[in-house]
Structure formats: structure tokens, C-alpha cells
Coordinates of N, CA, C and O in Angstrom, one line a residue:
X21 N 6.1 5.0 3.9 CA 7.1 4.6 4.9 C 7.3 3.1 4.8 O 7.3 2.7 3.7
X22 N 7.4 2.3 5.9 CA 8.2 1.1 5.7 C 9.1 1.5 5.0 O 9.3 1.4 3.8
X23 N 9.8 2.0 5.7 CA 11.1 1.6 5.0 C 11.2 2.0 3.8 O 10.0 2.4 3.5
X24 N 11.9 2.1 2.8 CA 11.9 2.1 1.1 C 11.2 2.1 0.1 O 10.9 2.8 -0.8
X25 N 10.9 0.8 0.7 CA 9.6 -0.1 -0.7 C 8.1 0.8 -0.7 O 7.6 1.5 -1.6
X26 N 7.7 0.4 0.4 CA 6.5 0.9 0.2 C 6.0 2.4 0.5 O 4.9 2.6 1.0
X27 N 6.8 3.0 0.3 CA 6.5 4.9 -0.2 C 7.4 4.9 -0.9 O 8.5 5.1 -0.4
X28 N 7.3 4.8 -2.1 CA 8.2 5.1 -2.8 C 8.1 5.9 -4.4 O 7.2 5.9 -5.2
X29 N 9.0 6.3 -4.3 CA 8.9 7.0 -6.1 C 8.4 6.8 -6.9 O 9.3 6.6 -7.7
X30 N 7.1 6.6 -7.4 CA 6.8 6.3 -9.0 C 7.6 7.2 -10.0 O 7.6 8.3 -9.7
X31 N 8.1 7.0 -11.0 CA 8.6 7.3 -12.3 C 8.1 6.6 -13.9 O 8.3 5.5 -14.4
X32 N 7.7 7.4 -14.2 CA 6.7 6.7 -15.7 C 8.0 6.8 -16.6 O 8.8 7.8 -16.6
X33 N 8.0 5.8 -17.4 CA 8.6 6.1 -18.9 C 7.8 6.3 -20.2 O 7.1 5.4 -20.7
X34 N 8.0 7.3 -20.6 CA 7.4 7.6 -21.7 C 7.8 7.4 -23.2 O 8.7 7.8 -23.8
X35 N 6.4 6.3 -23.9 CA 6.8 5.7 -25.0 C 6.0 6.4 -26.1 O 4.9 6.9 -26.0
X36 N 6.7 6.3 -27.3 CA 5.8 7.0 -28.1 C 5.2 6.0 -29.4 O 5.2 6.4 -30.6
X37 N 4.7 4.5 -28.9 CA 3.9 3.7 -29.5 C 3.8 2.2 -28.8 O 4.8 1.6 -28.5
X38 N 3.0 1.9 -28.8 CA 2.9 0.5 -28.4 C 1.0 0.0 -28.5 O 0.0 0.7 -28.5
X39 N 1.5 -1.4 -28.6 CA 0.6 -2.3 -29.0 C 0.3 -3.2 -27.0 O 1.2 -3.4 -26.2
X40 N -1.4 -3.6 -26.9 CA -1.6 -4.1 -26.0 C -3.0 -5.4 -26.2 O -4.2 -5.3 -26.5
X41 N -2.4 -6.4 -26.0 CA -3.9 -7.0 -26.3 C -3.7 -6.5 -28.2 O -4.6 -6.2 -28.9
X42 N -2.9 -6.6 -28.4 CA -3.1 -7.1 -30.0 C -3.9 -5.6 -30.7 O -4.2 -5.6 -31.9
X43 N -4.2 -4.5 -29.9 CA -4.6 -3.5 -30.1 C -3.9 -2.3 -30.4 O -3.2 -2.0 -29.4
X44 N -3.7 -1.7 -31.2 CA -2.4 -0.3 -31.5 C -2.6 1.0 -31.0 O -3.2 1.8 -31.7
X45 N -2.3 1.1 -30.5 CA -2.4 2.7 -29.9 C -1.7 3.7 -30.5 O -0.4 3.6 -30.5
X46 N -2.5 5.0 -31.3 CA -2.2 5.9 -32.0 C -1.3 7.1 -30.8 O -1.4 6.9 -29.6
X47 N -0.7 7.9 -31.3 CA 0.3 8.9 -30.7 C -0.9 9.9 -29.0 O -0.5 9.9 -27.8
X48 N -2.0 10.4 -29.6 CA -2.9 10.7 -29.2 C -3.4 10.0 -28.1 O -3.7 10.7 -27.2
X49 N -3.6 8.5 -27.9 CA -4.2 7.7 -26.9 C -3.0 7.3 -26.0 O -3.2 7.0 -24.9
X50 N -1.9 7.4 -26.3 CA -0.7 7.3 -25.8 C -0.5 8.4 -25.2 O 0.2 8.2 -24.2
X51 N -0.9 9.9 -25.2 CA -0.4 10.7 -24.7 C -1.5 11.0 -23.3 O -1.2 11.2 -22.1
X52 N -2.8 11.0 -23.9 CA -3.8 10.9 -23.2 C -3.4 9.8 -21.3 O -3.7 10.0 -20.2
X53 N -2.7 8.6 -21.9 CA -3.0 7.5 -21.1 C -1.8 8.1 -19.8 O -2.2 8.1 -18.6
X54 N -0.3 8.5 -20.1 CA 0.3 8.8 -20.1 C 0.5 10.0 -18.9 O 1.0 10.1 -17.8
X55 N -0.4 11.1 -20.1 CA -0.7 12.2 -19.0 C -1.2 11.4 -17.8 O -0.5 11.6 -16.8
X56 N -2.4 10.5 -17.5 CA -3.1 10.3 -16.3 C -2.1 9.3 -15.9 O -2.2 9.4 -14.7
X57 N -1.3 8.5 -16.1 CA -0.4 8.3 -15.7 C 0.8 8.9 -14.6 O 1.2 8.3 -13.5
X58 N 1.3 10.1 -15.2 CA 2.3 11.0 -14.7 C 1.5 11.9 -13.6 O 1.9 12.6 -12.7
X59 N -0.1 11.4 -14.1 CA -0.9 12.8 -13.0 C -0.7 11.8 -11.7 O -0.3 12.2 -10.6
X60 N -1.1 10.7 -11.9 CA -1.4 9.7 -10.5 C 0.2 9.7 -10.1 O 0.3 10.0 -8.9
X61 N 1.0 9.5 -10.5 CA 2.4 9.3 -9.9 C 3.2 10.4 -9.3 O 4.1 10.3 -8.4
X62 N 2.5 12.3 -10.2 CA 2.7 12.8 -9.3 C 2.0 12.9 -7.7 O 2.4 13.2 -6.6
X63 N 0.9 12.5 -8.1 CA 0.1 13.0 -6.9 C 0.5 11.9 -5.9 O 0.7 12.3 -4.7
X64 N 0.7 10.7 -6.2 CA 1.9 9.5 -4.9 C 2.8 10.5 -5.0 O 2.6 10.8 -3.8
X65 N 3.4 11.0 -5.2 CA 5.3 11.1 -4.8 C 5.1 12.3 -4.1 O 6.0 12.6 -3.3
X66 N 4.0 13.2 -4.2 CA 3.4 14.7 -3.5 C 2.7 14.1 -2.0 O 2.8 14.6 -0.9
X67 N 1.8 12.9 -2.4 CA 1.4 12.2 -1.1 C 2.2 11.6 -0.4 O 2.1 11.8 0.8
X68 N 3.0 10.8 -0.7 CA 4.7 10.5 0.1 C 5.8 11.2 1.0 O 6.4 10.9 2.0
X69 N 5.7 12.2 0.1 CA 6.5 13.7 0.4 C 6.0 14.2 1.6 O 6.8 14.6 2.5
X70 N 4.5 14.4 1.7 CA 4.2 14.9 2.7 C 3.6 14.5 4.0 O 3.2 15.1 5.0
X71 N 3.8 12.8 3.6 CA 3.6 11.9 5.1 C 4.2 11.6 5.4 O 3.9 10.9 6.4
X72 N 6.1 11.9 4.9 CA 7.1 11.4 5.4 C 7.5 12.8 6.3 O 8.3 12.7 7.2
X73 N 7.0 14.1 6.0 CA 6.9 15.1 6.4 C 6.5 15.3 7.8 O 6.8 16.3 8.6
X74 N 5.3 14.0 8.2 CA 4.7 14.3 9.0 C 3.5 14.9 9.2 O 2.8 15.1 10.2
X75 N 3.0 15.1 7.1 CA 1.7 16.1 7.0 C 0.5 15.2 6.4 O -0.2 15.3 5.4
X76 N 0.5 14.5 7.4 CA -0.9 13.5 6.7 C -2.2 14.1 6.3 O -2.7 14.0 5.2
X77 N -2.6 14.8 7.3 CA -4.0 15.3 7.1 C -3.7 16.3 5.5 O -4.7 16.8 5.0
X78 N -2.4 16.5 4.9 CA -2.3 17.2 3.3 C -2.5 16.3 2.6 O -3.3 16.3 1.6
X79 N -1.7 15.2 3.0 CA -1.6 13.8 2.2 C -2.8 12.8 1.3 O -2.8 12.2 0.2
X80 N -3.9 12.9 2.3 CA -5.1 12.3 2.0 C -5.8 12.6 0.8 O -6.1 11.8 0.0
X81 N -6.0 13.9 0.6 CA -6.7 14.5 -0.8 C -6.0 13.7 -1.7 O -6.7 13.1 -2.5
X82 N -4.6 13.7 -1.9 CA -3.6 13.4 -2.5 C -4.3 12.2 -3.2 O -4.7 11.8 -4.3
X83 N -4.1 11.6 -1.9 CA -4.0 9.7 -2.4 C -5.4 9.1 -2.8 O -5.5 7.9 -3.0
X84 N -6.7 10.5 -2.8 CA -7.9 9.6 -2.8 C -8.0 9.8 -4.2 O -8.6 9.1 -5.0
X85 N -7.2 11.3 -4.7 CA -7.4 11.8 -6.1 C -6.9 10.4 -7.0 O -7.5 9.6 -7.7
X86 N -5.2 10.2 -6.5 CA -5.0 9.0 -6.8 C -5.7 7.8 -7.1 O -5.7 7.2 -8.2
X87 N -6.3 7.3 -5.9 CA -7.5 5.9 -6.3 C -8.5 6.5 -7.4 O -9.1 5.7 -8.1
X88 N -8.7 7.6 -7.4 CA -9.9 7.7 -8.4 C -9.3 7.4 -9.8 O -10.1 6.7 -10.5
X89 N -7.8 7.9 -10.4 CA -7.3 7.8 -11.2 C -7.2 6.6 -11.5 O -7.7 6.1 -12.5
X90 N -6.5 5.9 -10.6 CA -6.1 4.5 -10.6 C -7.4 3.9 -11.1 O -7.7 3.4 -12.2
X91 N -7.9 4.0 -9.9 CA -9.7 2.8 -10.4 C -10.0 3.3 -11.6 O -10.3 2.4 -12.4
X92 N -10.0 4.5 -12.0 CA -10.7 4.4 -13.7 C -9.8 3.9 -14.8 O -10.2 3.8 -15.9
X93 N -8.6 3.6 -14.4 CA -7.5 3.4 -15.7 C -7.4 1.7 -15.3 O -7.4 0.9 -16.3
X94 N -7.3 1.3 -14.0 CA -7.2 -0.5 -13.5 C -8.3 -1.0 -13.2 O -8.4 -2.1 -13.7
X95 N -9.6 -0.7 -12.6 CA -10.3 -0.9 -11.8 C -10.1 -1.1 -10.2 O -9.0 -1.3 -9.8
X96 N -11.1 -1.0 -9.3 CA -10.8 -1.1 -7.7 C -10.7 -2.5 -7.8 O -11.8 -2.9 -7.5
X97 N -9.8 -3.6 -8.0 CA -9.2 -4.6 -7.9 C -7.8 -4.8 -8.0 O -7.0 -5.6 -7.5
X98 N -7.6 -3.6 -8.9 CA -6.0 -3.7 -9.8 C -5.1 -3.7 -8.5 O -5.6 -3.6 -7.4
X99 N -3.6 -3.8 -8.7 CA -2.3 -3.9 -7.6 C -2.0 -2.8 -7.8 O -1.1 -2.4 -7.1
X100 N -2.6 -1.5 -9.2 CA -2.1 -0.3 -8.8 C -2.9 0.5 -7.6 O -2.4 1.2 -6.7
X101 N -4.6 0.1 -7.9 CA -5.6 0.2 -6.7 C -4.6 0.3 -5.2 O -4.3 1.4 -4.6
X102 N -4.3 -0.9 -4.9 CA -4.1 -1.2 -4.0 C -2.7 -0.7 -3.4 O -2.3 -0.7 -2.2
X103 N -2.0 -0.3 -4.5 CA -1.1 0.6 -3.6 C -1.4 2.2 -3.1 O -0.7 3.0 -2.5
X104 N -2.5 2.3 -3.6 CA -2.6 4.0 -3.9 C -4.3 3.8 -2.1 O -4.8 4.4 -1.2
X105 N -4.3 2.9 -2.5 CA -5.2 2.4 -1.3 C -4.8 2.1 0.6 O -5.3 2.5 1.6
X106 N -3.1 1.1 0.2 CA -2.3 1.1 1.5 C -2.0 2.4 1.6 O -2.5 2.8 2.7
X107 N -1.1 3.6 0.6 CA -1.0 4.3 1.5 C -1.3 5.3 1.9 O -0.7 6.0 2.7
X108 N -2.7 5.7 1.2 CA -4.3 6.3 2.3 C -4.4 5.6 3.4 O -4.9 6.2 4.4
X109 N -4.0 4.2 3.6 CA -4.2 3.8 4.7 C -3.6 4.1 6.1 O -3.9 4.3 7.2
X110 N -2.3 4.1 5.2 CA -0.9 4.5 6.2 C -1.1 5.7 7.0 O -0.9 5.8 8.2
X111 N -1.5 6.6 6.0 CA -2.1 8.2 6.5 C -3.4 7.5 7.5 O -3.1 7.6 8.7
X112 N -4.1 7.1 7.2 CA -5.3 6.9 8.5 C -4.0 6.7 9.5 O -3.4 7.7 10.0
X113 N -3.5 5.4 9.9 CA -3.0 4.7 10.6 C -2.0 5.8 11.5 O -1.9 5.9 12.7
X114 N -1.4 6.3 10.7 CA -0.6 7.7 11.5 C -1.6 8.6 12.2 O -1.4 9.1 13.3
X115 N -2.8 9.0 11.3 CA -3.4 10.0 12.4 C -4.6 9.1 13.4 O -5.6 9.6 14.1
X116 N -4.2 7.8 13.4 CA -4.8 7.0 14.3 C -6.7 7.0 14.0 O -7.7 6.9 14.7
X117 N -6.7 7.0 12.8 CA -8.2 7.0 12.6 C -8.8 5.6 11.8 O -9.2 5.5 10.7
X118 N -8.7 5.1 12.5 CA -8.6 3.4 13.2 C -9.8 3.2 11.5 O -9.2 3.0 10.4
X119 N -10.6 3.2 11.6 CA -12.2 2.9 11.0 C -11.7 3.0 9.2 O -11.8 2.2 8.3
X120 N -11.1 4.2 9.2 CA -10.8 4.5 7.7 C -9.2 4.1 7.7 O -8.8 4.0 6.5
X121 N -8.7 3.8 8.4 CA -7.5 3.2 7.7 C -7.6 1.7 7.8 O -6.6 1.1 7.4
X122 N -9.0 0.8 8.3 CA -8.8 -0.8 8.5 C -10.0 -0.4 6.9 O -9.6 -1.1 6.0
X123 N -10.8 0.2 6.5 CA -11.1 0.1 5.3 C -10.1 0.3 4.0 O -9.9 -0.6 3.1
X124 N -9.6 1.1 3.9 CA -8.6 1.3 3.0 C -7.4 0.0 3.3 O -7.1 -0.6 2.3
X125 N -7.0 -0.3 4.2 CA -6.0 -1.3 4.1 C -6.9 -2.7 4.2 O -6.2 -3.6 3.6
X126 N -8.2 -3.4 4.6 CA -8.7 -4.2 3.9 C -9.2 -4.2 2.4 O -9.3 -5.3 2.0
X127 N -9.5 -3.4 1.6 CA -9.0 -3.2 0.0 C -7.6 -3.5 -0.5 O -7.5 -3.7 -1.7
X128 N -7.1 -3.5 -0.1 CA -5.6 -3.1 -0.6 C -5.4 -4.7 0.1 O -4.7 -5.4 -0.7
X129 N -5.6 -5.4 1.2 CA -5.2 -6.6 2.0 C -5.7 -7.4 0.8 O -5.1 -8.4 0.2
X130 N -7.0 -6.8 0.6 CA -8.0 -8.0 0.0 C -7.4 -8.5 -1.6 O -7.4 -9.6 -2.0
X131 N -6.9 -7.4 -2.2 CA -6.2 -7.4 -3.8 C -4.6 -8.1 -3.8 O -4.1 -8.8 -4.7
X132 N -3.9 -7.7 -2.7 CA -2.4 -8.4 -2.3 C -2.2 -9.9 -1.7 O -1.6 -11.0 -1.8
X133 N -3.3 -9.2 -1.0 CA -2.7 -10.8 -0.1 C -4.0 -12.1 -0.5 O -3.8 -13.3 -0.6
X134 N -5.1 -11.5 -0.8 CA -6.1 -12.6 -0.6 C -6.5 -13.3 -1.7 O -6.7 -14.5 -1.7
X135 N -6.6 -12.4 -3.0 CA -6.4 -12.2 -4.4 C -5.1 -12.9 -5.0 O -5.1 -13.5 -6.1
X136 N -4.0 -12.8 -4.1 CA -3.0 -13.1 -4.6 C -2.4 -12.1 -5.9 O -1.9 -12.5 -7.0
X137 N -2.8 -10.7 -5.5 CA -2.3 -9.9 -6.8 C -1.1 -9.7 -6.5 O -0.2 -10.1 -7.2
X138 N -0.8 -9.1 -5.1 CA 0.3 -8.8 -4.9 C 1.6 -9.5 -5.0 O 1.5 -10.6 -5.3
X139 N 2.7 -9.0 -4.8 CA 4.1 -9.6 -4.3 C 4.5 -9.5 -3.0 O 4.6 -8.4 -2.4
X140 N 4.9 -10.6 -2.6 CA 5.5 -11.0 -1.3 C 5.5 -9.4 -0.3 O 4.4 -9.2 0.3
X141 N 6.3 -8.6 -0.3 CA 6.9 -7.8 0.1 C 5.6 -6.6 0.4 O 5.3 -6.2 1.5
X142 N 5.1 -6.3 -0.5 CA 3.7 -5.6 -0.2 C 2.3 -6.2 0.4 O 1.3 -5.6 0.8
X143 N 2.6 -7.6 0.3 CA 1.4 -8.3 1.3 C 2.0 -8.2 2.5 O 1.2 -8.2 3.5
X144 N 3.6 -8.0 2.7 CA 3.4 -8.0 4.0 C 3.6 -6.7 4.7 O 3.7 -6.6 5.9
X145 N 3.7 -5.6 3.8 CA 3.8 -4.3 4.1 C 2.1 -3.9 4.5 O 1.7 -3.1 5.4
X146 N 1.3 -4.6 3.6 CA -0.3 -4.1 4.3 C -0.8 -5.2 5.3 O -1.8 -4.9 6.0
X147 N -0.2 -6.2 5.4 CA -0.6 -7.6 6.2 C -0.2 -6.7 7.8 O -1.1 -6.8 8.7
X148 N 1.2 -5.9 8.0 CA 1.6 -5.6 9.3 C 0.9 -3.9 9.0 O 0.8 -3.5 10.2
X149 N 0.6 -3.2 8.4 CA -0.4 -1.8 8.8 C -1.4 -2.7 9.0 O -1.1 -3.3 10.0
X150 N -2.7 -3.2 8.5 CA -3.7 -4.1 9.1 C -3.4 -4.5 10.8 O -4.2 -4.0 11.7
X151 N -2.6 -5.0 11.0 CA -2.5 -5.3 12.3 C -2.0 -4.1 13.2 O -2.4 -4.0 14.3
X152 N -1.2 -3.3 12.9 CA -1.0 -2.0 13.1 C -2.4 -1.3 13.9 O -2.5 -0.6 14.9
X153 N -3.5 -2.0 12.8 CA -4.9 -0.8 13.2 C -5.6 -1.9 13.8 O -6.7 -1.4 14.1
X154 N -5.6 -3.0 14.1 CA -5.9 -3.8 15.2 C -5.3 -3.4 16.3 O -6.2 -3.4 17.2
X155 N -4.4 -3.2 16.7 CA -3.9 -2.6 18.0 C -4.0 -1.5 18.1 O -3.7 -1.1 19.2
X156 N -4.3 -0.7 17.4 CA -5.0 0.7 18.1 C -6.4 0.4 18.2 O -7.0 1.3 18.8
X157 N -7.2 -0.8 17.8 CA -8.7 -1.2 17.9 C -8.6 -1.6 19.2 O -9.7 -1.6 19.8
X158 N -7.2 -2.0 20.1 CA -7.4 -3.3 21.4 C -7.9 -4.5 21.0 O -8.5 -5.4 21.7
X159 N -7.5 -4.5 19.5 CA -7.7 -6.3 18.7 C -6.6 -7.0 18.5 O -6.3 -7.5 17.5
X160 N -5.8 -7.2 19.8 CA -4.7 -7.9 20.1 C -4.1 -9.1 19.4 O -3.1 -9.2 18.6
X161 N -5.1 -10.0 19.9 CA -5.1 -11.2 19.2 C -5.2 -11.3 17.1 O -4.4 -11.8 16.3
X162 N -6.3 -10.6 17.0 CA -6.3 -10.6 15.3 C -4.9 -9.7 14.7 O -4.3 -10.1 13.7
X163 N -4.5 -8.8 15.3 CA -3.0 -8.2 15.6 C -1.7 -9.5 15.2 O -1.0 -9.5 14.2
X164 N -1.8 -10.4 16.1 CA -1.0 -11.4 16.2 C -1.3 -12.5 15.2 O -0.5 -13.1 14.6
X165 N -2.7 -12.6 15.1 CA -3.0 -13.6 13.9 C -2.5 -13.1 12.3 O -1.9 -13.8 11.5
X166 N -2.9 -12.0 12.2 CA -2.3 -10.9 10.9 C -1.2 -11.7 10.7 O -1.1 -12.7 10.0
X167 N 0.1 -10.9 11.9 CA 1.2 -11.2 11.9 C 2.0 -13.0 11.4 O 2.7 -13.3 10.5
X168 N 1.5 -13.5 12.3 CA 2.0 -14.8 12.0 C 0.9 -15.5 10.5 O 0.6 -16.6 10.3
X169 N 0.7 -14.7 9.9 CA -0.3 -15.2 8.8 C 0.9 -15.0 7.8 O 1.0 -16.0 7.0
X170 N 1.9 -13.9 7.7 CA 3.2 -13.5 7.9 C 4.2 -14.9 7.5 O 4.3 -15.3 6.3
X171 N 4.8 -15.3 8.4 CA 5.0 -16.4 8.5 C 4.7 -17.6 7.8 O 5.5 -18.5 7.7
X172 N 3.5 -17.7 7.3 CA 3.1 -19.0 6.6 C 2.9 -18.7 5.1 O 2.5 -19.5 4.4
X173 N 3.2 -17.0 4.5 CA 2.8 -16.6 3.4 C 4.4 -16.2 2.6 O 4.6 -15.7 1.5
X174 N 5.3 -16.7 3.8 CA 6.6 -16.0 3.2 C 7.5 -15.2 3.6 O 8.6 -15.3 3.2
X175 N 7.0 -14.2 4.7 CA 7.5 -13.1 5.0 C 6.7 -12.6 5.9 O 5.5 -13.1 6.1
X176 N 7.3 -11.5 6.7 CA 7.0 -10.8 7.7 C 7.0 -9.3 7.3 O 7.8 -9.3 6.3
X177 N 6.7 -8.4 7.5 CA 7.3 -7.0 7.1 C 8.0 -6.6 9.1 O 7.3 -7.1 10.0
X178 N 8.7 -6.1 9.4 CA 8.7 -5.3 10.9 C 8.0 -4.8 10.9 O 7.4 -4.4 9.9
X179 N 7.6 -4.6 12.5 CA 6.7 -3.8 13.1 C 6.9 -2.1 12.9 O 6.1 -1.2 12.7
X180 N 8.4 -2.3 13.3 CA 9.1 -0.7 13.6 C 8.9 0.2 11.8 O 9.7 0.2 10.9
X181 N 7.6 0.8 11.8 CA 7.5 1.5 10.3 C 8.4 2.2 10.0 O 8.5 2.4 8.7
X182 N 9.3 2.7 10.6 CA 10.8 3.0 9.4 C 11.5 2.0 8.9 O 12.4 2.3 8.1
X183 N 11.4 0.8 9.2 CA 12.5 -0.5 8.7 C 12.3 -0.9 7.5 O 11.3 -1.5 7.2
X184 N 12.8 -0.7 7.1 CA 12.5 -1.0 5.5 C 12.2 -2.9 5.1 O 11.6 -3.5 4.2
X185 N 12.8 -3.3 6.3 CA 12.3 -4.9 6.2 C 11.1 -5.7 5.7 O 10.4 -5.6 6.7
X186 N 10.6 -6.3 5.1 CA 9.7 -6.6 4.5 C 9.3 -8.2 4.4 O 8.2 -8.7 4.3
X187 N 10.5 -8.8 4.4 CA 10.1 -10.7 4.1 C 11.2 -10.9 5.2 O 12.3 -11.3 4.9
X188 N 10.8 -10.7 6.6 CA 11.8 -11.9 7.2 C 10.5 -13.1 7.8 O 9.3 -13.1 7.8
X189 N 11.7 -14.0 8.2 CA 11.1 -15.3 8.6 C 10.8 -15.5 10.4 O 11.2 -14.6 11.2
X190 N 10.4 -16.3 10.6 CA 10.4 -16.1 12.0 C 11.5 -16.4 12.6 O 11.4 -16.3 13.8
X191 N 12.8 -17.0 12.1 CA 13.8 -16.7 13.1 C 14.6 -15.4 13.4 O 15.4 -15.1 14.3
X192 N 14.2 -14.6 12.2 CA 14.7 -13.6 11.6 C 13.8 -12.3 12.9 O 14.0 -11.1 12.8
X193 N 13.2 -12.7 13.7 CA 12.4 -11.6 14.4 C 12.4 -11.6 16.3 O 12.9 -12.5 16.9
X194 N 11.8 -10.6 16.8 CA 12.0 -10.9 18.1 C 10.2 -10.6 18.5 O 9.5 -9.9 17.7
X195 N 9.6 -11.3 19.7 CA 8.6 -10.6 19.6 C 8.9 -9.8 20.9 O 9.8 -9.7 21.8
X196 N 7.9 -9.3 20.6 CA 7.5 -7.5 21.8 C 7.6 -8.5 23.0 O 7.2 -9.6 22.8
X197 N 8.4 -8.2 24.4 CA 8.1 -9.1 25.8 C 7.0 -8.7 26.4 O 6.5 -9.5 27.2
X198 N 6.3 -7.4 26.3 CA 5.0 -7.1 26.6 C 3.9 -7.5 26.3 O 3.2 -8.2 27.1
X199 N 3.3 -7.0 24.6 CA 2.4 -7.6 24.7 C 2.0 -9.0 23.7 O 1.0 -9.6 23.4
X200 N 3.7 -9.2 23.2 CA 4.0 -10.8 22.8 C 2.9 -10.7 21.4 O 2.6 -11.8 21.0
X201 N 2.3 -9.7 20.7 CA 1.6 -9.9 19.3 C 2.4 -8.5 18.2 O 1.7 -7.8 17.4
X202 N 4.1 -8.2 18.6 CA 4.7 -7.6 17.3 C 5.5 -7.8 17.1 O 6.2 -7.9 18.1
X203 N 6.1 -8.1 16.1 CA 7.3 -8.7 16.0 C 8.4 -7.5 15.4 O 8.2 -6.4 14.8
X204 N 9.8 -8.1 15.8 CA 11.0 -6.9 15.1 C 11.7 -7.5 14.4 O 11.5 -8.7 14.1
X205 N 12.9 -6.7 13.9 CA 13.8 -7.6 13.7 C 14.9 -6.9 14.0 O 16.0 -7.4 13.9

């Protein structure tokens, strides 16, 4: 969810040679890499499918098969890690299970935003779920610190998780009159 970007379609293109690191990859190691490839991308677009559904608790198997994939092909650091990480998190965060979605989205925080692996637009798509699961903690303030962290990194994502918005600035936003730590746009 968020909007567009961050659930979104993986689509592999399939090549039948290439060179990496000055190293050549025979037809065989290509098909091998490929398949686990197309396996992790289905299993995001089956995990996507079914949290946009509304079927988180299907979703999860999905996305952890995914990290296993990922971590063996990137490592648990990679920015593919960390997407297949946010949105296991997203799934916590929808079924409100506070503990496992502030772990999964601090991995994914820690590789985007802290790391600096990520790009703009997905630090601040896991920067606002993070604060997301601070306010379901009654962690108000670190909520709001997240947020305006936001602000000084570039971008904002909205609060409202269907908006597809992802880099506004702070004039670009309204905050909550309640409890003054979410911002809209």
C-alpha cells in the first residue's frame, strides 16, 4: 500500500547472458539465479495481492519466504532485504501487532534510511509505517520525531496509507489538530 510505490509489481527481465564483477555467467547460472528471482517476485506480487485484499494474516508466509530468498541472493542488508522486510511490516502494522512490525520495519529503516541504501521515497514510506507503530505503542512523541526526521531527509511520505504521496515537504502537509504528531497532505 502507500499508495503505488511501495506495493508494487515486481517484473524480472529475462537475459540470456551477462557478465558481473568481470565474472561471466554460463546459460545454466543464469537460469538458476533467475528462477529465484521470478520465485521472490512472485511471492511479493501474491503477498501484495493479498494485503491489498485485506488478507494479511495469508500475506506473511508470503513475505518471510521472500526475505529468506532475498537474504540468500543480497544479504540481510541489501535494499532488496529491505523491501521484502517493510512490507512484512506493513502486514504486522495492519494486523496491529505492534512488536513484529517495529522489528521488521527497524531492518528495513536501518538499510533505507540509516545506511543510506535506500531512495528518498522508500525511506519515507518505512520512516512513516515506523511511526505508524509508534502510535499504536502510545509512542507519540518518537511518532512525531520519525515524522519530522521526514522533513530534514527530503520528504515526507502521508500519513493516510492509501496516498500514494511519498516526498512532500512541510508546506506541502497539514498536521492532525488532535494529536498534532501526523501529518497529511
Amino acid at each position: 500500500q502507500h499508495g503505488v510505490y511501495h506495493h508494487y509489481l515486481i517484473m524480472i527481465p529475462m537475459q540470456t547472458h551477462f557478465t558481473h564483477y568481470g565474472n561471466e555467467f554460463n546459460p545454466e547460472q543464469i537460469a538458476a539465479v533467475q528462477a529465484k528471482m521470478t520465485r521472490f517476485a512472485d511471492l511479493q506480487n501474491r503477498a501484495v495481492a493479498l494485503s491489498r485484499a485485506g488478507r494479511n494474516e495469508e500475506a506473511i508466509p508470503l513475505h518471510m519466504e521472500s526475505i529468506k530468498i532475498r537474504v540468500e541472493m543480497y544479504g540481510h542488508d541489501s535494499v532488496q532485504a529491505a523491501i521484502a522486510y517493510n512490507g512484512l511490516g506493513e502486514c504486522y502494522v495492519e494486523l496491529q501487532q505492534w512488536d513484529k512490525a517495529e522489528e521488521m520495519l527497524l531492518k528495513a529503516h536501518k538499510i533505507r534510511d540509516i545506511d543510506n541504501k535506500g531512495i528518498q521515497p522508500d525511506q519515507s514510506a518505512t520512516r512513516e509505517n515506523l511511526a505508524r507503530v509508534r502510535e499504536g505503542q502510545g509512542r507519540l512523541k518518537e511518532a512525531l520525531q520519525l515524522r519530522r526526521m521526514g522533513f530534514k531527509k527530503g520528504g515526507l511520505a502521508c500519513a493516510n496509507f492509501s496516498c500514494p504521496s511519498l516526498s512532500l515537504s512541510q508546506d506541502q502537509v497539514k498536521k492532525c489538530s488532535a494529536c498534532k504528531c501526523v501529518f497529511y497532505c
